[in-house]
Amino acid sequence: MQIGIVSTGIYLPENYVTGAEIARLAGIPEQVVEEKMGIRKKPMPGPEDHTCEMGIKAARIALEKANLDPLDIDLVIYIGEEYKEYPLWTAGIKLQEEIGARNAWAFDTALRCGTTVMALKLAKGMMVSDPAINTVLLAGGYRNGDFIDYQNPRTRFMYNLGAGGGAILLQKDHQENRLLETEMITDGSFSEDVVVVAGGTKNPITAESLARGLYQLDVLDPEGMKERLEQKSMANFLKVIRRSVEKSGFSEKDIAYVGMLHMKRSAHEFVLRELGLTEENSIYLEDFGHIGQIDQILSLELAEKAGKLKDGDIVVLVSAGIGYAWGATTIVWGKGVL
């Protein structure tokens, strides 16, 4: 059974913050932000750019591009962040209602910045196993940059967090942009390294915790996390890419494009170099920063607009999320024959 990507949609807020502004806020050299961190600018949410709302806007774009009636959607999977309009709220059901997918059912799924790649695997599995699920919409938004304190050097690697929404439409027997195999790795040794300290059952929100800034993202064991990531992170990036491609019947030599999340420039270049690829085989998101799990959708759209994707190209979408999770999905672009 073939599962294909019918269309994608991206919504980006109009507001941006530049690398120079981030450098000023953080008290670090502009060159470090722009060159080492790789942030020239990134989108920031405006007053109406709520998390689920940005996913709704992206979903409408994807539907319009596909010329698809929302009533033909069988399942809506919300792939945005847990930080959204309301706590304890199923955003997928709101998204379903707003786009008019009244014949569908909906749920939320989450794996931090690895959510889109994981959800592609989840959606494909559900479509293959359930004859009633023929068309699936994945959509959601991201604005975790709200939790960043630029005065906290422990969170410096997250200064790239931006905002935006993304959507992907999948259909059975769609013979273009065929979704192949996904590989995931999770490592619980990182599970409590990056957290928002206050707001859960361990440390409920109080006036004191708000005053202490405990509602923002923080790193509880910065040295330990750095040491463990240096040992595992790049190896796991390469492992999920290679396994995804191999499970799909190809080798890393077949890869034509890698849709990678935004990370520091040296890490991006390392992954490409280890795969025998060049900058022409990817797009570095220095003008967007890291929009969480939306990065892969954004990279795919940018590559298509830039003419980087040709019929039969092997495309790999790659993610990593705090927790820690690494994932990769392989796609045969266009009408390429397997």
mmCIF file of C-alpha atoms in Angstrom:
data_model
loop_
_atom_site.group_PDB
_atom_site.id
_atom_site.type_symbol
_atom_site.label_atom_id
_atom_site.label_comp_id
_atom_site.label_asym_id
_atom_site.label_seq_id
_atom_site.Cartn_x
_atom_site.Cartn_y
_atom_site.Cartn_z
ATOM 1 C CA MET A 1 0.000 0.000 0.000
ATOM 2 C CA GLN A 2 1.328 3.425 -0.962
ATOM 3 C CA ILE A 3 0.948 6.417 1.366
ATOM 4 C CA GLY A 4 1.783 9.736 -0.263
ATOM 5 C CA ILE A 5 2.164 13.360 0.804
ATOM 6 C CA VAL A 6 -0.523 15.313 -1.063
ATOM 7 C CA SER A 7 0.506 18.769 0.157
ATOM 8 C CA THR A 8 2.086 20.731 2.978
ATOM 9 C CA GLY A 9 1.328 24.089 4.545
ATOM 10 C CA ILE A 10 3.448 26.564 6.475
ATOM 11 C CA TYR A 11 2.372 29.616 8.468
ATOM 12 C CA LEU A 12 5.000 32.032 9.785
ATOM 13 C CA PRO A 13 4.293 35.113 11.922
ATOM 14 C CA GLU A 14 5.174 38.498 10.456
ATOM 15 C CA ASN A 15 7.259 39.506 13.481
ATOM 16 C CA TYR A 16 10.961 38.640 13.577
ATOM 17 C CA VAL A 17 13.839 39.058 15.998
ATOM 18 C CA THR A 18 17.336 39.306 14.543
ATOM 19 C CA GLY A 19 20.528 37.632 15.635
ATOM 20 C CA ALA A 20 21.879 41.057 16.558
ATOM 21 C CA GLU A 21 18.935 41.633 18.901
ATOM 22 C CA ILE A 22 19.394 38.214 20.513
ATOM 23 C CA ALA A 23 23.083 38.964 21.024
ATOM 24 C CA ARG A 24 22.219 42.246 22.717
ATOM 25 C CA LEU A 25 19.635 40.596 24.989
ATOM 26 C CA ALA A 26 22.008 37.767 25.926
ATOM 27 C CA GLY A 27 25.118 39.897 26.271
ATOM 28 C CA ILE A 28 27.134 37.766 23.839
ATOM 29 C CA PRO A 29 28.917 38.690 20.575
ATOM 30 C CA GLU A 30 26.716 39.062 17.499
ATOM 31 C CA GLN A 31 29.105 36.852 15.539
ATOM 32 C CA VAL A 32 28.532 33.981 17.995
ATOM 33 C CA VAL A 33 24.758 34.180 17.485
ATOM 34 C CA GLU A 34 24.843 34.556 13.709
ATOM 35 C CA GLU A 35 27.752 32.271 12.818
ATOM 36 C CA LYS A 36 28.146 29.666 15.560
ATOM 37 C CA MET A 37 24.483 29.391 16.598
ATOM 38 C CA GLY A 38 23.374 30.079 13.028
ATOM 39 C CA ILE A 39 20.592 32.565 13.797
ATOM 40 C CA ARG A 40 20.328 35.519 11.437
ATOM 41 C CA LYS A 41 16.675 36.002 12.359
ATOM 42 C CA LYS A 42 13.692 33.986 13.578
ATOM 43 C CA PRO A 43 9.900 34.498 13.575
ATOM 44 C CA MET A 44 8.245 35.559 16.812
ATOM 45 C CA PRO A 45 4.522 35.269 17.587
ATOM 46 C CA GLY A 46 2.212 38.258 17.344
ATOM 47 C CA PRO A 47 -0.860 38.808 19.572
ATOM 48 C CA GLU A 48 -3.037 36.362 17.588
ATOM 49 C CA ASP A 49 -0.364 33.776 16.827
ATOM 50 C CA HIS A 50 -1.516 31.160 19.313
ATOM 51 C CA THR A 51 -0.134 27.636 19.053
ATOM 52 C CA CYS A 52 -3.133 25.725 17.711
ATOM 53 C CA GLU A 53 -4.260 28.769 15.707
ATOM 54 C CA MET A 54 -0.992 28.741 13.747
ATOM 55 C CA GLY A 55 -1.598 25.061 12.996
ATOM 56 C CA ILE A 56 -5.112 25.901 11.773
ATOM 57 C CA LYS A 57 -3.695 28.522 9.403
ATOM 58 C CA ALA A 58 -1.107 26.071 8.061
ATOM 59 C CA ALA A 59 -3.777 23.382 7.626
ATOM 60 C CA ARG A 60 -5.956 25.723 5.574
ATOM 61 C CA ILE A 61 -2.998 26.441 3.297
ATOM 62 C CA ALA A 62 -2.324 22.719 2.811
ATOM 63 C CA LEU A 63 -5.999 22.070 2.020
ATOM 64 C CA GLU A 64 -6.109 24.899 -0.508
ATOM 65 C CA LYS A 65 -2.939 23.676 -2.226
ATOM 66 C CA ALA A 66 -4.383 20.162 -2.465
ATOM 67 C CA ASN A 67 -7.835 21.419 -3.543
ATOM 68 C CA LEU A 68 -9.187 18.974 -0.952
ATOM 69 C CA ASP A 69 -12.608 19.123 0.695
ATOM 70 C CA PRO A 70 -12.107 19.007 4.501
ATOM 71 C CA LEU A 71 -15.053 16.612 4.679
ATOM 72 C CA ASP A 72 -12.835 14.030 2.962
ATOM 73 C CA ILE A 73 -10.418 13.972 5.898
ATOM 74 C CA ASP A 74 -10.774 10.840 8.055
ATOM 75 C CA LEU A 75 -8.313 11.658 10.835
ATOM 76 C CA VAL A 76 -6.707 14.801 12.271
ATOM 77 C CA ILE A 77 -3.517 14.416 14.299
ATOM 78 C CA TYR A 78 -2.371 17.511 16.178
ATOM 79 C CA ILE A 79 1.437 17.666 16.023
ATOM 80 C CA GLY A 80 1.922 21.023 17.749
ATOM 81 C CA GLU A 81 3.270 21.730 21.198
ATOM 82 C CA GLU A 82 1.600 21.077 24.541
ATOM 83 C CA TYR A 83 2.098 24.767 25.299
ATOM 84 C CA LYS A 84 -0.992 26.105 23.597
ATOM 85 C CA GLU A 85 -4.130 28.195 24.088
ATOM 86 C CA TYR A 86 -5.301 26.295 27.186
ATOM 87 C CA PRO A 87 -3.815 23.614 29.442
ATOM 88 C CA LEU A 88 -5.560 20.218 29.603
ATOM 89 C CA TRP A 89 -7.023 20.791 26.139
ATOM 90 C CA THR A 90 -7.174 18.588 23.040
ATOM 91 C CA ALA A 91 -6.105 20.992 20.331
ATOM 92 C CA GLY A 92 -6.705 18.498 17.523
ATOM 93 C CA ILE A 93 -10.448 18.622 18.089
ATOM 94 C CA LYS A 94 -10.433 22.421 17.879
ATOM 95 C CA LEU A 95 -8.349 22.226 14.705
ATOM 96 C CA GLN A 96 -10.755 19.688 13.224
ATOM 97 C CA GLU A 97 -13.706 21.993 13.881
ATOM 98 C CA GLU A 98 -12.071 25.136 12.540
ATOM 99 C CA ILE A 99 -11.096 23.622 9.198
ATOM 100 C CA GLY A 100 -14.481 21.890 8.769
ATOM 101 C CA ALA A 101 -13.242 18.270 8.971
ATOM 102 C CA ARG A 102 -16.525 17.137 10.465
ATOM 103 C CA ASN A 103 -16.295 13.576 9.193
ATOM 104 C CA ALA A 104 -12.946 13.037 10.895
ATOM 105 C CA TRP A 105 -11.927 12.205 14.430
ATOM 106 C CA ALA A 106 -8.941 13.834 16.112
ATOM 107 C CA PHE A 107 -6.312 13.478 18.791
ATOM 108 C CA ASP A 108 -3.069 15.113 19.970
ATOM 109 C CA THR A 109 0.354 13.499 19.930
ATOM 110 C CA ALA A 110 3.681 14.754 21.260
ATOM 111 C CA LEU A 111 7.388 13.964 21.200
ATOM 112 C CA ARG A 112 8.679 17.512 21.537
ATOM 113 C CA CYS A 113 10.627 18.541 18.427
ATOM 114 C CA GLY A 114 10.493 14.945 17.185
ATOM 115 C CA THR A 115 6.703 14.998 16.904
ATOM 116 C CA THR A 116 6.301 15.414 13.128
ATOM 117 C CA VAL A 117 8.602 12.527 12.242
ATOM 118 C CA MET A 118 7.027 10.297 14.899
ATOM 119 C CA ALA A 119 3.516 11.275 13.756
ATOM 120 C CA LEU A 120 4.321 10.352 10.143
ATOM 121 C CA LYS A 121 5.167 6.845 11.356
ATOM 122 C CA LEU A 122 2.031 6.770 13.509
ATOM 123 C CA ALA A 123 -0.236 7.999 10.707
ATOM 124 C CA LYS A 124 1.168 5.551 8.181
ATOM 125 C CA GLY A 125 0.686 2.635 10.564
ATOM 126 C CA MET A 126 -2.917 3.634 11.255
ATOM 127 C CA MET A 127 -3.677 4.083 7.561
ATOM 128 C CA VAL A 128 -2.252 0.670 6.697
ATOM 129 C CA SER A 129 -4.103 -1.111 9.505
ATOM 130 C CA ASP A 130 -7.499 0.646 9.260
ATOM 131 C CA PRO A 131 -9.391 0.560 5.931
ATOM 132 C CA ALA A 132 -11.553 3.469 7.103
ATOM 133 C CA ILE A 133 -8.591 5.872 7.347
ATOM 134 C CA ASN A 134 -7.714 7.064 3.854
ATOM 135 C CA THR A 135 -6.879 10.761 4.304
ATOM 136 C CA VAL A 136 -4.996 12.125 7.308
ATOM 137 C CA LEU A 137 -4.117 15.691 8.271
ATOM 138 C CA LEU A 138 -1.138 16.346 10.543
ATOM 139 C CA ALA A 139 -1.043 19.944 11.756
ATOM 140 C CA GLY A 140 0.028 22.079 14.684
ATOM 141 C CA GLY A 141 1.931 25.102 15.906
ATOM 142 C CA TYR A 142 4.966 25.961 18.000
ATOM 143 C CA ARG A 143 5.999 28.945 20.116
ATOM 144 C CA ASN A 144 8.162 27.559 22.907
ATOM 145 C CA GLY A 145 10.428 30.575 22.511
ATOM 146 C CA ASP A 146 8.075 32.165 25.062
ATOM 147 C CA PHE A 147 9.892 30.094 27.687
ATOM 148 C CA ILE A 148 13.393 31.378 26.908
ATOM 149 C CA ASP A 149 15.243 33.770 29.208
ATOM 150 C CA TYR A 150 18.136 35.214 27.216
ATOM 151 C CA GLN A 151 19.867 36.005 30.494
ATOM 152 C CA ASN A 152 20.105 32.291 31.347
ATOM 153 C CA PRO A 153 23.291 30.879 29.765
ATOM 154 C CA ARG A 154 22.197 27.304 30.587
ATOM 155 C CA THR A 155 19.559 27.573 27.856
ATOM 156 C CA ARG A 156 21.844 29.166 25.260
ATOM 157 C CA PHE A 157 21.386 26.240 22.841
ATOM 158 C CA MET A 158 17.654 27.098 22.787
ATOM 159 C CA TYR A 159 18.048 30.777 21.876
ATOM 160 C CA ASN A 160 17.044 29.696 18.367
ATOM 161 C CA LEU A 161 13.447 28.808 19.340
ATOM 162 C CA GLY A 162 10.976 30.586 17.056
ATOM 163 C CA ALA A 163 7.298 30.337 16.162
ATOM 164 C CA GLY A 164 5.114 29.042 13.356
ATOM 165 C CA GLY A 165 2.673 26.401 12.184
ATOM 166 C CA GLY A 166 2.883 23.473 9.805
ATOM 167 C CA ALA A 167 0.651 20.874 8.186
ATOM 168 C CA ILE A 168 0.963 17.726 6.080
ATOM 169 C CA LEU A 169 -1.831 15.950 4.175
ATOM 170 C CA LEU A 170 -1.436 12.204 3.592
ATOM 171 C CA GLN A 171 -3.540 9.917 1.388
ATOM 172 C CA LYS A 172 -3.650 6.228 0.609
ATOM 173 C CA ASP A 173 -2.760 5.267 -2.952
ATOM 174 C CA HIS A 174 -1.368 8.728 -3.654
ATOM 175 C CA GLN A 175 1.437 7.899 -6.069
ATOM 176 C CA GLU A 176 3.562 10.987 -5.451
ATOM 177 C CA ASN A 177 5.891 11.870 -2.573
ATOM 178 C CA ARG A 178 5.627 8.393 -1.134
ATOM 179 C CA LEU A 179 6.190 7.960 2.577
ATOM 180 C CA LEU A 180 8.481 5.028 3.316
ATOM 181 C CA GLU A 181 10.058 3.958 6.612
ATOM 182 C CA THR A 182 10.734 5.839 9.834
ATOM 183 C CA GLU A 183 13.368 5.107 12.466
ATOM 184 C CA MET A 184 13.154 6.443 16.048
ATOM 185 C CA ILE A 185 15.514 6.380 19.034
ATOM 186 C CA THR A 186 14.660 7.619 22.520
ATOM 187 C CA ASP A 187 17.089 7.859 25.435
ATOM 188 C CA GLY A 188 15.632 8.363 28.906
ATOM 189 C CA SER A 189 18.954 9.335 30.456
ATOM 190 C CA PHE A 190 18.099 12.862 29.214
ATOM 191 C CA SER A 191 14.449 12.795 30.335
ATOM 192 C CA GLU A 192 14.735 15.433 33.091
ATOM 193 C CA ASP A 193 17.610 17.516 31.755
ATOM 194 C CA VAL A 194 15.457 20.202 30.114
ATOM 195 C CA VAL A 195 12.238 21.144 31.894
ATOM 196 C CA VAL A 196 9.962 23.988 32.897
ATOM 197 C CA VAL A 197 10.416 23.608 36.649
ATOM 198 C CA ALA A 198 7.114 25.079 37.854
ATOM 199 C CA GLY A 199 3.636 24.209 36.623
ATOM 200 C CA GLY A 200 3.415 20.459 37.101
ATOM 201 C CA THR A 201 2.478 18.270 40.054
ATOM 202 C CA LYS A 202 6.048 18.283 41.399
ATOM 203 C CA ASN A 203 6.213 22.051 41.697
ATOM 204 C CA PRO A 204 2.852 23.788 41.191
ATOM 205 C CA ILE A 205 2.754 27.398 40.081
ATOM 206 C CA THR A 206 2.861 29.833 42.985
ATOM 207 C CA ALA A 207 3.571 33.528 43.292
ATOM 208 C CA GLU A 208 7.038 32.625 44.564
ATOM 209 C CA SER A 209 7.841 30.283 41.643
ATOM 210 C CA LEU A 210 6.675 32.928 39.160
ATOM 211 C CA ALA A 211 8.829 35.566 40.853
ATOM 212 C CA ARG A 212 11.838 33.232 40.636
ATOM 213 C CA GLY A 213 11.280 32.664 36.913
ATOM 214 C CA LEU A 214 10.632 28.952 37.342
ATOM 215 C CA TYR A 215 7.978 29.063 34.612
ATOM 216 C CA GLN A 216 10.731 29.234 31.954
ATOM 217 C CA LEU A 217 12.758 26.467 30.340
ATOM 218 C CA ASP A 218 15.876 25.493 32.239
ATOM 219 C CA VAL A 219 18.606 22.865 32.174
ATOM 220 C CA LEU A 220 18.950 21.049 35.481
ATOM 221 C CA ASP A 221 22.273 19.318 34.759
ATOM 222 C CA PRO A 222 24.027 21.381 32.059
ATOM 223 C CA GLU A 223 27.456 19.762 32.338
ATOM 224 C CA GLY A 224 26.095 16.226 32.497
ATOM 225 C CA MET A 225 23.763 16.848 29.577
ATOM 226 C CA LYS A 226 26.531 18.341 27.457
ATOM 227 C CA GLU A 227 28.823 15.387 28.162
ATOM 228 C CA ARG A 228 26.113 12.803 27.330
ATOM 229 C CA LEU A 229 25.013 14.629 24.176
ATOM 230 C CA GLU A 230 28.587 14.801 22.918
ATOM 231 C CA GLN A 231 28.798 11.029 23.317
ATOM 232 C CA LYS A 232 25.465 10.197 21.704
ATOM 233 C CA SER A 233 23.737 12.942 19.752
ATOM 234 C CA MET A 234 25.584 13.050 16.422
ATOM 235 C CA ALA A 235 25.896 9.264 16.353
ATOM 236 C CA ASN A 236 22.142 8.938 16.855
ATOM 237 C CA PHE A 237 21.386 11.489 14.126
ATOM 238 C CA LEU A 238 23.382 9.404 11.670
ATOM 239 C CA LYS A 239 21.977 6.129 12.994
ATOM 240 C CA VAL A 240 18.312 7.081 12.465
ATOM 241 C CA ILE A 241 19.044 8.475 9.001
ATOM 242 C CA ARG A 242 20.897 5.376 7.865
ATOM 243 C CA ARG A 243 18.384 2.954 9.370
ATOM 244 C CA SER A 244 15.403 4.802 7.887
ATOM 245 C CA VAL A 245 16.971 4.775 4.436
ATOM 246 C CA GLU A 246 18.042 1.134 4.688
ATOM 247 C CA LYS A 247 14.610 0.002 5.927
ATOM 248 C CA SER A 248 13.187 1.796 2.876
ATOM 249 C CA GLY A 249 15.388 -0.238 0.519
ATOM 250 C CA PHE A 250 18.079 2.362 -0.190
ATOM 251 C CA SER A 251 21.522 3.355 1.055
ATOM 252 C CA GLU A 252 22.886 6.655 2.294
ATOM 253 C CA LYS A 253 24.536 7.132 -1.112
ATOM 254 C CA ASP A 254 21.035 7.488 -2.582
ATOM 255 C CA ILE A 255 20.087 10.476 -0.408
ATOM 256 C CA ALA A 256 19.448 13.623 -2.460
ATOM 257 C CA TYR A 257 18.068 15.956 0.213
ATOM 258 C CA VAL A 258 18.021 16.087 4.024
ATOM 259 C CA GLY A 259 15.302 18.171 5.696
ATOM 260 C CA MET A 260 17.027 18.839 8.995
ATOM 261 C CA LEU A 261 15.974 20.681 12.106
ATOM 262 C CA HIS A 262 17.821 23.892 12.896
ATOM 263 C CA MET A 263 20.838 23.376 15.159
ATOM 264 C CA LYS A 264 24.238 24.983 15.455
ATOM 265 C CA ARG A 265 25.961 25.356 12.122
ATOM 266 C CA SER A 266 28.851 22.979 12.868
ATOM 267 C CA ALA A 267 26.444 20.140 13.778
ATOM 268 C CA HIS A 268 24.429 20.647 10.581
ATOM 269 C CA GLU A 269 27.598 20.573 8.483
ATOM 270 C CA PHE A 270 28.893 17.498 10.339
ATOM 271 C CA VAL A 271 25.797 15.427 9.536
ATOM 272 C CA LEU A 272 25.970 16.345 5.853
ATOM 273 C CA ARG A 273 29.689 15.653 5.681
ATOM 274 C CA GLU A 274 29.346 12.224 7.325
ATOM 275 C CA LEU A 275 26.695 11.297 4.746
ATOM 276 C CA GLY A 276 28.906 12.418 1.869
ATOM 277 C CA LEU A 277 26.596 15.359 1.137
ATOM 278 C CA THR A 278 27.119 19.110 0.677
ATOM 279 C CA GLU A 279 25.191 22.285 1.454
ATOM 280 C CA GLU A 280 23.353 21.774 -1.854
ATOM 281 C CA ASN A 281 21.667 18.713 -0.329
ATOM 282 C CA SER A 282 19.959 20.613 2.492
ATOM 283 C CA ILE A 283 18.831 24.073 3.594
ATOM 284 C CA TYR A 284 20.227 25.630 6.738
ATOM 285 C CA LEU A 285 17.380 27.418 8.519
ATOM 286 C CA GLU A 286 19.419 30.447 9.615
ATOM 287 C CA ASP A 287 16.605 32.852 8.636
ATOM 288 C CA PHE A 288 14.005 30.923 10.637
ATOM 289 C CA GLY A 289 15.701 29.475 13.704
ATOM 290 C CA HIS A 290 14.223 26.353 15.259
ATOM 291 C CA ILE A 291 10.435 26.122 15.022
ATOM 292 C CA GLY A 292 10.399 22.791 16.823
ATOM 293 C CA GLN A 293 8.694 19.973 14.973
ATOM 294 C CA ILE A 294 7.711 22.362 12.157
ATOM 295 C CA ASP A 295 11.321 22.491 10.889
ATOM 296 C CA GLN A 296 11.025 19.407 8.681
ATOM 297 C CA ILE A 297 7.856 20.695 6.969
ATOM 298 C CA LEU A 298 9.464 24.108 6.462
ATOM 299 C CA SER A 299 12.647 22.597 5.039
ATOM 300 C CA LEU A 300 10.621 20.478 2.613
ATOM 301 C CA GLU A 301 8.662 23.499 1.377
ATOM 302 C CA LEU A 302 11.785 25.632 1.009
ATOM 303 C CA ALA A 303 13.519 22.867 -0.935
ATOM 304 C CA GLU A 304 10.571 22.482 -3.286
ATOM 305 C CA LYS A 305 10.417 26.227 -3.938
ATOM 306 C CA ALA A 306 14.183 26.335 -4.537
ATOM 307 C CA GLY A 307 13.963 23.555 -7.115
ATOM 308 C CA LYS A 308 16.096 21.210 -5.032
ATOM 309 C CA LEU A 309 13.644 18.278 -5.294
ATOM 310 C CA LYS A 310 13.360 16.203 -8.463
ATOM 311 C CA ASP A 311 11.272 13.168 -9.415
ATOM 312 C CA GLY A 312 12.675 10.074 -7.750
ATOM 313 C CA ASP A 313 14.857 11.932 -5.231
ATOM 314 C CA ILE A 314 15.356 10.195 -1.908
ATOM 315 C CA VAL A 315 14.464 12.736 0.764
ATOM 316 C CA VAL A 316 15.092 12.221 4.473
ATOM 317 C CA LEU A 317 13.405 14.298 7.179
ATOM 318 C CA VAL A 318 15.444 14.370 10.400
ATOM 319 C CA SER A 319 14.473 15.493 13.892
ATOM 320 C CA ALA A 320 15.664 15.568 17.480
ATOM 321 C CA GLY A 321 13.696 16.510 20.571
ATOM 322 C CA ILE A 322 14.549 17.044 24.214
ATOM 323 C CA GLY A 323 13.881 13.984 26.272
ATOM 324 C CA TYR A 324 15.855 12.866 24.173
ATOM 325 C CA ALA A 325 14.429 11.593 20.874
ATOM 326 C CA TRP A 326 15.942 11.270 17.395
ATOM 327 C CA GLY A 327 13.958 10.366 14.291
ATOM 328 C CA ALA A 328 14.189 10.128 10.510
ATOM 329 C CA THR A 329 11.648 9.439 7.758
ATOM 330 C CA THR A 330 12.434 8.545 4.146
ATOM 331 C CA ILE A 331 10.347 9.818 1.222
ATOM 332 C CA VAL A 332 10.579 9.103 -2.505
ATOM 333 C CA TRP A 333 9.846 12.508 -3.988
ATOM 334 C CA GLY A 334 7.577 13.101 -6.953
ATOM 335 C CA LYS A 335 6.568 10.189 -9.143
ATOM 336 C CA GLY A 336 9.745 8.202 -8.675
ATOM 337 C CA VAL A 337 9.365 4.460 -9.194
ATOM 338 C CA LEU A 338 10.315 2.096 -6.398
#
